[in-house]
mmCIF file of C-alpha atoms and ligand atoms in Angstrom:
data_model
loop_
_atom_site.group_PDB
_atom_site.id
_atom_site.type_symbol
_atom_site.label_atom_id
_atom_site.label_comp_id
_atom_site.label_asym_id
_atom_site.label_seq_id
_atom_site.Cartn_x
_atom_site.Cartn_y
_atom_site.Cartn_z
ATOM 1 C CA MET A 346 58.620 26.415 -7.450
ATOM 2 C CA ARG A 347 55.133 27.554 -6.459
ATOM 3 C CA SER A 348 54.522 31.271 -6.307
ATOM 4 C CA LEU A 349 53.280 32.455 -2.924
ATOM 5 C CA GLU A 350 52.075 35.763 -4.319
ATOM 6 C CA GLY A 351 48.383 36.043 -3.593
ATOM 7 C CA GLN A 352 48.559 32.455 -2.269
ATOM 8 C CA LEU A 353 48.341 32.879 1.493
ATOM 9 C CA HIS A 354 46.136 29.788 1.596
ATOM 10 C CA LEU A 355 49.409 27.892 1.038
ATOM 11 C CA CYS A 356 50.856 29.508 4.154
ATOM 12 C CA ALA A 357 50.434 28.800 7.851
ATOM 13 C CA ILE A 358 51.245 30.561 11.094
ATOM 14 C CA ASN A 359 52.780 28.787 14.059
ATOM 15 C CA THR A 360 51.085 30.461 17.031
ATOM 16 C CA ALA A 361 54.475 30.950 18.743
ATOM 17 C CA THR A 362 54.999 33.697 16.137
ATOM 18 C CA LEU A 363 52.426 35.809 17.996
ATOM 19 C CA GLY A 364 54.048 35.155 21.372
ATOM 20 C CA HIS A 365 51.204 33.205 23.016
ATOM 21 C CA ARG A 366 49.785 36.480 24.294
ATOM 22 C CA GLU A 367 46.109 35.715 23.700
ATOM 23 C CA PRO A 368 43.747 32.768 24.081
ATOM 24 C CA LEU A 369 43.751 30.333 21.167
ATOM 25 C CA ALA A 370 40.296 31.281 19.858
ATOM 26 C CA LYS A 371 41.326 34.891 19.405
ATOM 27 C CA THR A 372 44.578 33.873 17.722
ATOM 28 C CA LEU A 373 42.753 31.554 15.314
ATOM 29 C CA ASP A 374 40.331 34.341 14.399
ATOM 30 C CA ARG A 375 43.208 36.705 13.615
ATOM 31 C CA ILE A 376 45.091 34.159 11.500
ATOM 32 C CA ALA A 377 41.996 33.224 9.508
ATOM 33 C CA ARG A 378 40.969 36.863 9.038
ATOM 34 C CA ALA A 379 44.447 37.663 7.678
ATOM 35 C CA GLY A 380 43.889 35.074 4.943
ATOM 36 C CA PHE A 381 46.278 32.295 5.959
ATOM 37 C CA GLY A 382 45.337 28.713 5.177
ATOM 38 C CA GLY A 383 46.813 27.004 8.205
ATOM 39 C CA VAL A 384 47.941 27.178 11.791
ATOM 40 C CA ALA A 385 50.243 25.219 14.090
ATOM 41 C CA PRO A 386 49.014 25.527 17.682
ATOM 42 C CA TRP A 387 50.824 24.526 20.879
ATOM 43 C CA ARG A 388 49.711 21.989 23.451
ATOM 44 C CA ARG A 389 49.218 24.445 26.304
ATOM 45 C CA GLU A 390 46.899 26.600 24.161
ATOM 46 C CA VAL A 391 44.784 23.658 23.088
ATOM 47 C CA GLU A 392 44.752 22.089 26.555
ATOM 48 C CA ALA A 393 43.537 25.406 28.034
ATOM 49 C CA ILE A 394 40.215 25.098 26.175
ATOM 50 C CA GLY A 395 40.212 21.377 25.378
ATOM 51 C CA ALA A 396 40.802 19.715 22.017
ATOM 52 C CA THR A 397 37.079 19.388 21.249
ATOM 53 C CA ALA A 398 36.467 23.130 21.549
ATOM 54 C CA ALA A 399 39.678 23.893 19.683
ATOM 55 C CA ALA A 400 38.711 21.541 16.846
ATOM 56 C CA ARG A 401 35.261 23.127 16.615
ATOM 57 C CA HIS A 402 36.787 26.594 16.376
ATOM 58 C CA LEU A 403 39.304 25.464 13.771
ATOM 59 C CA ARG A 404 36.512 24.071 11.602
ATOM 60 C CA ALA A 405 34.471 27.253 12.016
ATOM 61 C CA VAL A 406 37.290 29.469 10.752
ATOM 62 C CA GLY A 407 38.448 26.941 8.146
ATOM 63 C CA LEU A 408 42.103 26.598 9.139
ATOM 64 C CA THR A 409 44.191 23.497 8.410
ATOM 65 C CA VAL A 410 46.419 22.321 11.280
ATOM 66 C CA THR A 411 49.837 21.938 9.684
ATOM 67 C CA GLY A 412 51.382 20.588 12.867
ATOM 68 C CA TYR A 413 50.683 20.176 16.579
ATOM 69 C CA CYS A 414 53.506 21.503 18.781
ATOM 70 C CA ARG A 415 55.201 19.720 20.342
ATOM 71 C CA SER A 416 56.303 16.536 22.098
ATOM 72 C CA ALA A 417 57.621 16.279 25.630
ATOM 73 C CA TYR A 418 61.228 15.096 25.503
ATOM 74 C CA LEU A 419 62.018 11.472 24.713
ATOM 75 C CA ALA A 420 65.531 11.683 26.192
ATOM 76 C CA THR A 421 65.075 11.983 29.944
ATOM 77 C CA CYS A 422 66.998 11.946 33.210
ATOM 78 C CA ASP A 423 65.168 9.018 34.765
ATOM 79 C CA GLU A 424 62.422 6.456 34.294
ATOM 80 C CA ALA A 425 59.773 8.502 36.107
ATOM 81 C CA GLU A 426 60.333 11.426 33.767
ATOM 82 C CA ARG A 427 60.319 9.112 30.758
ATOM 83 C CA ARG A 428 56.948 7.657 31.740
ATOM 84 C CA ALA A 429 55.428 11.074 32.462
ATOM 85 C CA ASN A 430 56.611 12.428 29.129
ATOM 86 C CA MET A 431 55.380 9.382 27.237
ATOM 87 C CA SER A 432 51.891 9.696 28.688
ATOM 88 C CA ALA A 433 51.868 13.446 27.925
ATOM 89 C CA ASN A 434 52.821 12.584 24.354
ATOM 90 C CA ILE A 435 50.101 9.957 24.024
ATOM 91 C CA LYS A 436 47.524 12.442 25.328
ATOM 92 C CA ALA A 437 48.862 14.965 22.797
ATOM 93 C CA LEU A 438 48.392 12.397 20.028
ATOM 94 C CA ASP A 439 44.742 11.980 21.051
ATOM 95 C CA ASP A 440 44.340 15.754 20.845
ATOM 96 C CA ALA A 441 46.224 15.942 17.536
ATOM 97 C CA ALA A 442 43.827 13.354 16.106
ATOM 98 C CA GLU A 443 40.846 15.374 17.258
ATOM 99 C CA LEU A 444 42.326 18.540 15.733
ATOM 100 C CA GLY A 445 42.947 16.721 12.462
ATOM 101 C CA ALA A 446 46.605 17.778 12.660
ATOM 102 C CA GLN A 447 48.729 16.868 9.660
ATOM 103 C CA CYS A 448 51.487 15.836 12.075
ATOM 104 C CA PHE A 449 52.627 15.872 15.706
ATOM 105 C CA VAL A 450 55.994 17.622 15.922
ATOM 106 C CA LEU A 451 58.723 15.810 17.862
ATOM 107 C CA VAL A 452 61.387 17.804 19.681
ATOM 108 C CA VAL A 453 63.267 14.949 21.230
ATOM 109 C CA GLY A 454 65.344 16.385 24.099
ATOM 110 C CA GLY A 455 69.022 17.086 24.761
ATOM 111 C CA ALA A 456 71.899 15.172 26.320
ATOM 112 C CA HIS A 457 72.202 17.097 29.587
ATOM 113 C CA GLY A 458 71.564 14.897 32.612
ATOM 114 C CA VAL A 459 70.880 11.809 30.521
ATOM 115 C CA LYS A 460 72.662 8.599 31.451
ATOM 116 C CA GLY A 461 75.305 7.855 28.852
ATOM 117 C CA GLY A 462 75.435 11.463 27.647
ATOM 118 C CA LEU A 463 74.970 12.159 23.962
ATOM 119 C CA VAL A 464 75.135 8.511 22.918
ATOM 120 C CA GLY A 465 72.743 7.476 25.677
ATOM 121 C CA ALA A 466 70.335 10.251 24.782
ATOM 122 C CA ARG A 467 70.326 9.275 21.100
ATOM 123 C CA SER A 468 69.622 5.694 22.035
ATOM 124 C CA GLN A 469 66.713 6.768 24.286
ATOM 125 C CA VAL A 470 65.360 8.911 21.465
ATOM 126 C CA HIS A 471 65.430 5.950 19.085
ATOM 127 C CA ASP A 472 63.456 3.825 21.544
ATOM 128 C CA GLY A 473 61.095 6.688 22.377
ATOM 129 C CA VAL A 474 60.275 7.369 18.729
ATOM 130 C CA ALA A 475 59.693 3.637 18.178
ATOM 131 C CA GLU A 476 57.261 3.472 21.102
ATOM 132 C CA LEU A 477 55.427 6.640 20.133
ATOM 133 C CA TYR A 478 55.244 5.583 16.481
ATOM 134 C CA LEU A 479 53.065 2.598 17.445
ATOM 135 C CA GLU A 480 50.700 4.932 19.318
ATOM 136 C CA ALA A 481 50.676 7.439 16.456
ATOM 137 C CA ARG A 482 49.808 4.707 13.961
ATOM 138 C CA LYS A 483 46.820 3.607 16.045
ATOM 139 C CA ARG A 484 45.504 7.168 15.937
ATOM 140 C CA GLY A 485 46.408 7.966 12.345
ATOM 141 C CA VAL A 486 48.547 10.956 13.345
ATOM 142 C CA PRO A 487 51.911 11.170 11.540
ATOM 143 C CA LEU A 488 54.974 11.991 13.642
ATOM 144 C CA ALA A 489 57.330 14.669 12.311
ATOM 145 C CA ILE A 490 60.807 14.638 13.841
ATOM 146 C CA GLU A 491 62.213 18.165 13.804
ATOM 147 C CA PRO A 492 66.012 18.254 13.726
ATOM 148 C CA LEU A 493 67.269 21.207 15.785
ATOM 149 C CA HIS A 494 70.406 23.297 15.280
ATOM 150 C CA PRO A 495 73.469 21.620 16.893
ATOM 151 C CA THR A 496 73.650 24.349 19.555
ATOM 152 C CA TYR A 497 70.601 22.646 21.103
ATOM 153 C CA ALA A 498 72.201 19.216 21.456
ATOM 154 C CA SER A 499 72.791 19.833 25.160
ATOM 155 C CA ASP A 500 69.340 20.988 26.185
ATOM 156 C CA ARG A 501 66.656 20.463 23.519
ATOM 157 C CA SER A 502 67.479 17.934 20.842
ATOM 158 C CA VAL A 503 70.137 15.370 20.072
ATOM 159 C CA VAL A 504 68.722 15.067 16.546
ATOM 160 C CA ASN A 505 70.580 17.797 14.712
ATOM 161 C CA THR A 506 70.581 17.211 10.979
ATOM 162 C CA ILE A 507 68.081 16.229 8.317
ATOM 163 C CA ARG A 508 70.196 13.212 7.430
ATOM 164 C CA GLN A 509 70.248 12.022 11.058
ATOM 165 C CA ALA A 510 66.471 12.439 11.396
ATOM 166 C CA LEU A 511 65.929 10.588 8.138
ATOM 167 C CA ALA A 512 68.115 7.685 9.298
ATOM 168 C CA LEU A 513 66.050 7.546 12.492
ATOM 169 C CA CYS A 514 62.831 7.353 10.462
ATOM 170 C CA GLU A 515 64.203 4.585 8.268
ATOM 171 C CA SER A 516 65.374 2.638 11.296
ATOM 172 C CA VAL A 517 62.119 2.913 13.268
ATOM 173 C CA ALA A 518 59.608 2.671 10.435
ATOM 174 C CA PRO A 519 61.223 1.405 7.246
ATOM 175 C CA GLY A 520 58.938 2.059 4.311
ATOM 176 C CA ASP A 521 56.231 3.821 6.347
ATOM 177 C CA ASN A 522 56.604 7.384 5.152
ATOM 178 C CA ALA A 523 52.944 8.146 5.821
ATOM 179 C CA MET A 524 53.307 7.921 9.593
ATOM 180 C CA LEU A 525 56.888 8.966 10.316
ATOM 181 C CA GLY A 526 58.800 11.808 8.712
ATOM 182 C CA LEU A 527 60.455 15.184 9.239
ATOM 183 C CA ALA A 528 59.571 18.774 9.921
ATOM 184 C CA ILE A 529 62.301 20.844 8.290
ATOM 185 C CA ASP A 530 62.910 24.283 9.781
ATOM 186 C CA VAL A 531 65.216 26.703 7.978
ATOM 187 C CA TYR A 532 66.409 28.131 11.301
ATOM 188 C CA HIS A 533 67.831 24.781 12.343
ATOM 189 C CA CYS A 534 69.127 23.501 9.017
ATOM 190 C CA TRP A 535 70.278 26.440 6.860
ATOM 191 C CA TRP A 536 73.982 26.025 7.797
ATOM 192 C CA ASP A 537 74.199 22.345 6.779
ATOM 193 C CA PRO A 538 76.810 21.751 4.025
ATOM 194 C CA ASP A 539 74.783 18.658 3.019
ATOM 195 C CA LEU A 540 71.514 20.583 2.829
ATOM 196 C CA ALA A 541 70.726 19.971 -0.844
ATOM 197 C CA SER A 542 71.478 16.250 -0.821
ATOM 198 C CA SER A 543 69.794 15.723 2.575
ATOM 199 C CA ILE A 544 66.587 17.417 1.455
ATOM 200 C CA ALA A 545 66.663 15.441 -1.794
ATOM 201 C CA SER A 546 66.994 12.177 0.177
ATOM 202 C CA ALA A 547 64.191 13.136 2.574
ATOM 203 C CA GLY A 548 61.986 14.007 -0.387
ATOM 204 C CA GLN A 549 62.837 10.830 -2.244
ATOM 205 C CA ALA A 550 61.814 8.896 0.857
ATOM 206 C CA GLY A 551 58.528 10.867 0.888
ATOM 207 C CA ARG A 552 59.239 11.944 4.453
ATOM 208 C CA ILE A 553 59.009 15.753 4.386
ATOM 209 C CA LEU A 554 55.880 16.439 6.457
ATOM 210 C CA GLY A 555 56.399 20.086 7.341
ATOM 211 C CA TYR A 556 58.379 23.163 6.313
ATOM 212 C CA HIS A 557 59.022 26.020 8.783
ATOM 213 C CA VAL A 558 60.399 29.443 7.923
ATOM 214 C CA CYS A 559 61.870 32.447 9.738
ATOM 215 C CA ASP A 560 65.383 33.860 9.351
ATOM 216 C CA TRP A 561 68.743 33.665 11.109
ATOM 217 C CA LEU A 562 69.812 37.174 12.129
ATOM 218 C CA ALA A 563 73.489 37.915 11.433
ATOM 219 C CA ASP A 564 73.877 39.408 14.901
ATOM 220 C CA THR A 565 71.458 37.109 16.717
ATOM 221 C CA GLN A 566 71.300 37.829 20.443
ATOM 222 C CA ASP A 567 69.683 34.614 21.643
ATOM 223 C CA ARG A 568 69.646 31.225 19.971
ATOM 224 C CA LEU A 569 66.092 30.496 21.153
ATOM 225 C CA MET A 570 64.251 33.790 21.421
ATOM 226 C CA ASP A 571 65.790 35.959 18.713
ATOM 227 C CA ARG A 572 64.636 34.447 15.451
ATOM 228 C CA GLY A 573 64.350 36.891 12.587
ATOM 229 C CA MET A 574 61.492 37.771 10.275
ATOM 230 C CA MET A 575 61.916 36.293 6.805
ATOM 231 C CA GLY A 576 64.145 38.605 4.758
ATOM 232 C CA ASP A 577 65.894 40.164 7.769
ATOM 233 C CA GLY A 578 68.675 37.587 8.088
ATOM 234 C CA VAL A 579 71.188 35.464 6.232
ATOM 235 C CA VAL A 580 69.145 32.474 5.015
ATOM 236 C CA ASP A 581 68.582 32.038 1.279
ATOM 237 C CA LEU A 582 64.862 31.394 1.741
ATOM 238 C CA PRO A 583 63.839 31.105 -1.943
ATOM 239 C CA GLY A 584 66.792 28.759 -2.496
ATOM 240 C CA PHE A 585 65.775 26.655 0.495
ATOM 241 C CA ARG A 586 62.144 26.389 -0.619
ATOM 242 C CA HIS A 587 63.293 25.530 -4.122
ATOM 243 C CA LEU A 588 65.123 22.501 -2.689
ATOM 244 C CA ILE A 589 62.111 21.530 -0.559
ATOM 245 C CA GLU A 590 59.678 21.696 -3.465
ATOM 246 C CA LEU A 591 62.097 20.071 -5.884
ATOM 247 C CA ALA A 592 62.088 17.201 -3.380
ATOM 248 C CA GLY A 593 58.324 16.908 -3.811
ATOM 249 C CA TYR A 594 56.968 18.844 -0.820
ATOM 250 C CA ARG A 595 53.509 20.254 -1.550
ATOM 251 C CA GLY A 596 52.409 21.164 1.975
ATOM 252 C CA MET A 597 52.116 24.596 3.505
ATOM 253 C CA VAL A 598 54.908 27.035 4.324
ATOM 254 C CA GLU A 599 54.660 27.628 8.075
ATOM 255 C CA VAL A 600 56.032 30.747 9.763
ATOM 256 C CA GLU A 601 57.567 30.074 13.183
ATOM 257 C CA ILE A 602 59.257 33.030 14.875
ATOM 258 C CA PHE A 603 60.271 33.118 18.530
ATOM 259 C CA SER A 604 61.182 36.756 19.154
ATOM 260 C CA GLU A 605 60.755 37.900 22.720
ATOM 261 C CA GLN A 606 62.354 41.320 22.307
ATOM 262 C CA ARG A 607 61.079 42.239 18.852
ATOM 263 C CA TRP A 608 58.048 40.630 17.235
ATOM 264 C CA TRP A 609 56.333 39.566 20.452
ATOM 265 C CA LYS A 610 56.130 43.252 21.344
ATOM 266 C CA VAL A 611 54.398 44.169 18.090
ATOM 267 C CA ALA A 612 50.589 44.062 17.777
ATOM 268 C CA PRO A 613 49.512 40.590 16.559
ATOM 269 C CA ASP A 614 47.681 41.850 13.465
ATOM 270 C CA GLU A 615 50.739 43.836 12.426
ATOM 271 C CA VAL A 616 52.978 40.777 12.861
ATOM 272 C CA LEU A 617 50.607 38.798 10.649
ATOM 273 C CA SER A 618 50.620 41.529 8.042
ATOM 274 C CA VAL A 619 54.441 41.592 7.921
ATOM 275 C CA CYS A 620 54.504 37.773 7.749
ATOM 276 C CA ALA A 621 52.095 37.868 4.803
ATOM 277 C CA ASP A 622 54.202 40.453 3.028
ATOM 278 C CA ARG A 623 57.505 38.614 3.586
ATOM 279 C CA LEU A 624 56.087 35.221 2.626
ATOM 280 C CA GLN A 625 55.153 36.721 -0.729
ATOM 281 C CA SER A 626 58.310 38.775 -1.251
ATOM 282 C CA ALA A 627 61.178 37.013 0.545
ATOM 283 C CA CYS A 628 60.411 33.290 0.699
HETATM 284 ZN ZN1 LIG B 1240 60.119 24.587 13.623
#
């Protein structure tokens, strides 16, 4: 396994970690100044200044875009919503191409309100990924399906395990691992009894496009907004990264922490400094 000590250029910061409290340009400056090699920005931040300006700023500070966050849902309540989300996603792909993003992250949507419930939602997601994949291929932007923890199946994602996401990739784009793969987030996947074999299969298929870290707090207060800093929770982070790298992943390690009550109240530079420390000591 690669050592991350003194290797912050192998590490990236998802801007959600800083709580979206400042304009993108300022956030990019901070992340670059702290020595990180990459960043994963969100659509609303990029759209606020335009992709062209964002891309220019990214080049100026020398940050790689590990992933562009994130898709509008592919499972929807009705046709009007489906169309609106698809055009938002196509626009996001244009922006991702301009940013030179290594992937566009897909959070596919939950079952609530979808015709046919869970089964219907999964079927819509399959069709949505297939449609978006054709658009992504035209633009040369890989799609990374991010499986979310099963507690999100109702409201955020009906893709809940690495194995399920991998099967979706193989069904939509058999053999095309360059344009369709997975973003694997420890927060969503750490509990999976099939973790080792699922990661090995995803790696063998060449489909691991992103790796996100944080921690699962033993006494977590909120399944969305109370992610822990690496080392503060129950996830075996070195063990997880060992599996990811054993499977062939050579991309960056991206920190993604939603933490309304804790880290989003800490000064951004201090958050980055703790992230840097924990990446080198706890990941
Ligand atoms: Zn993630």
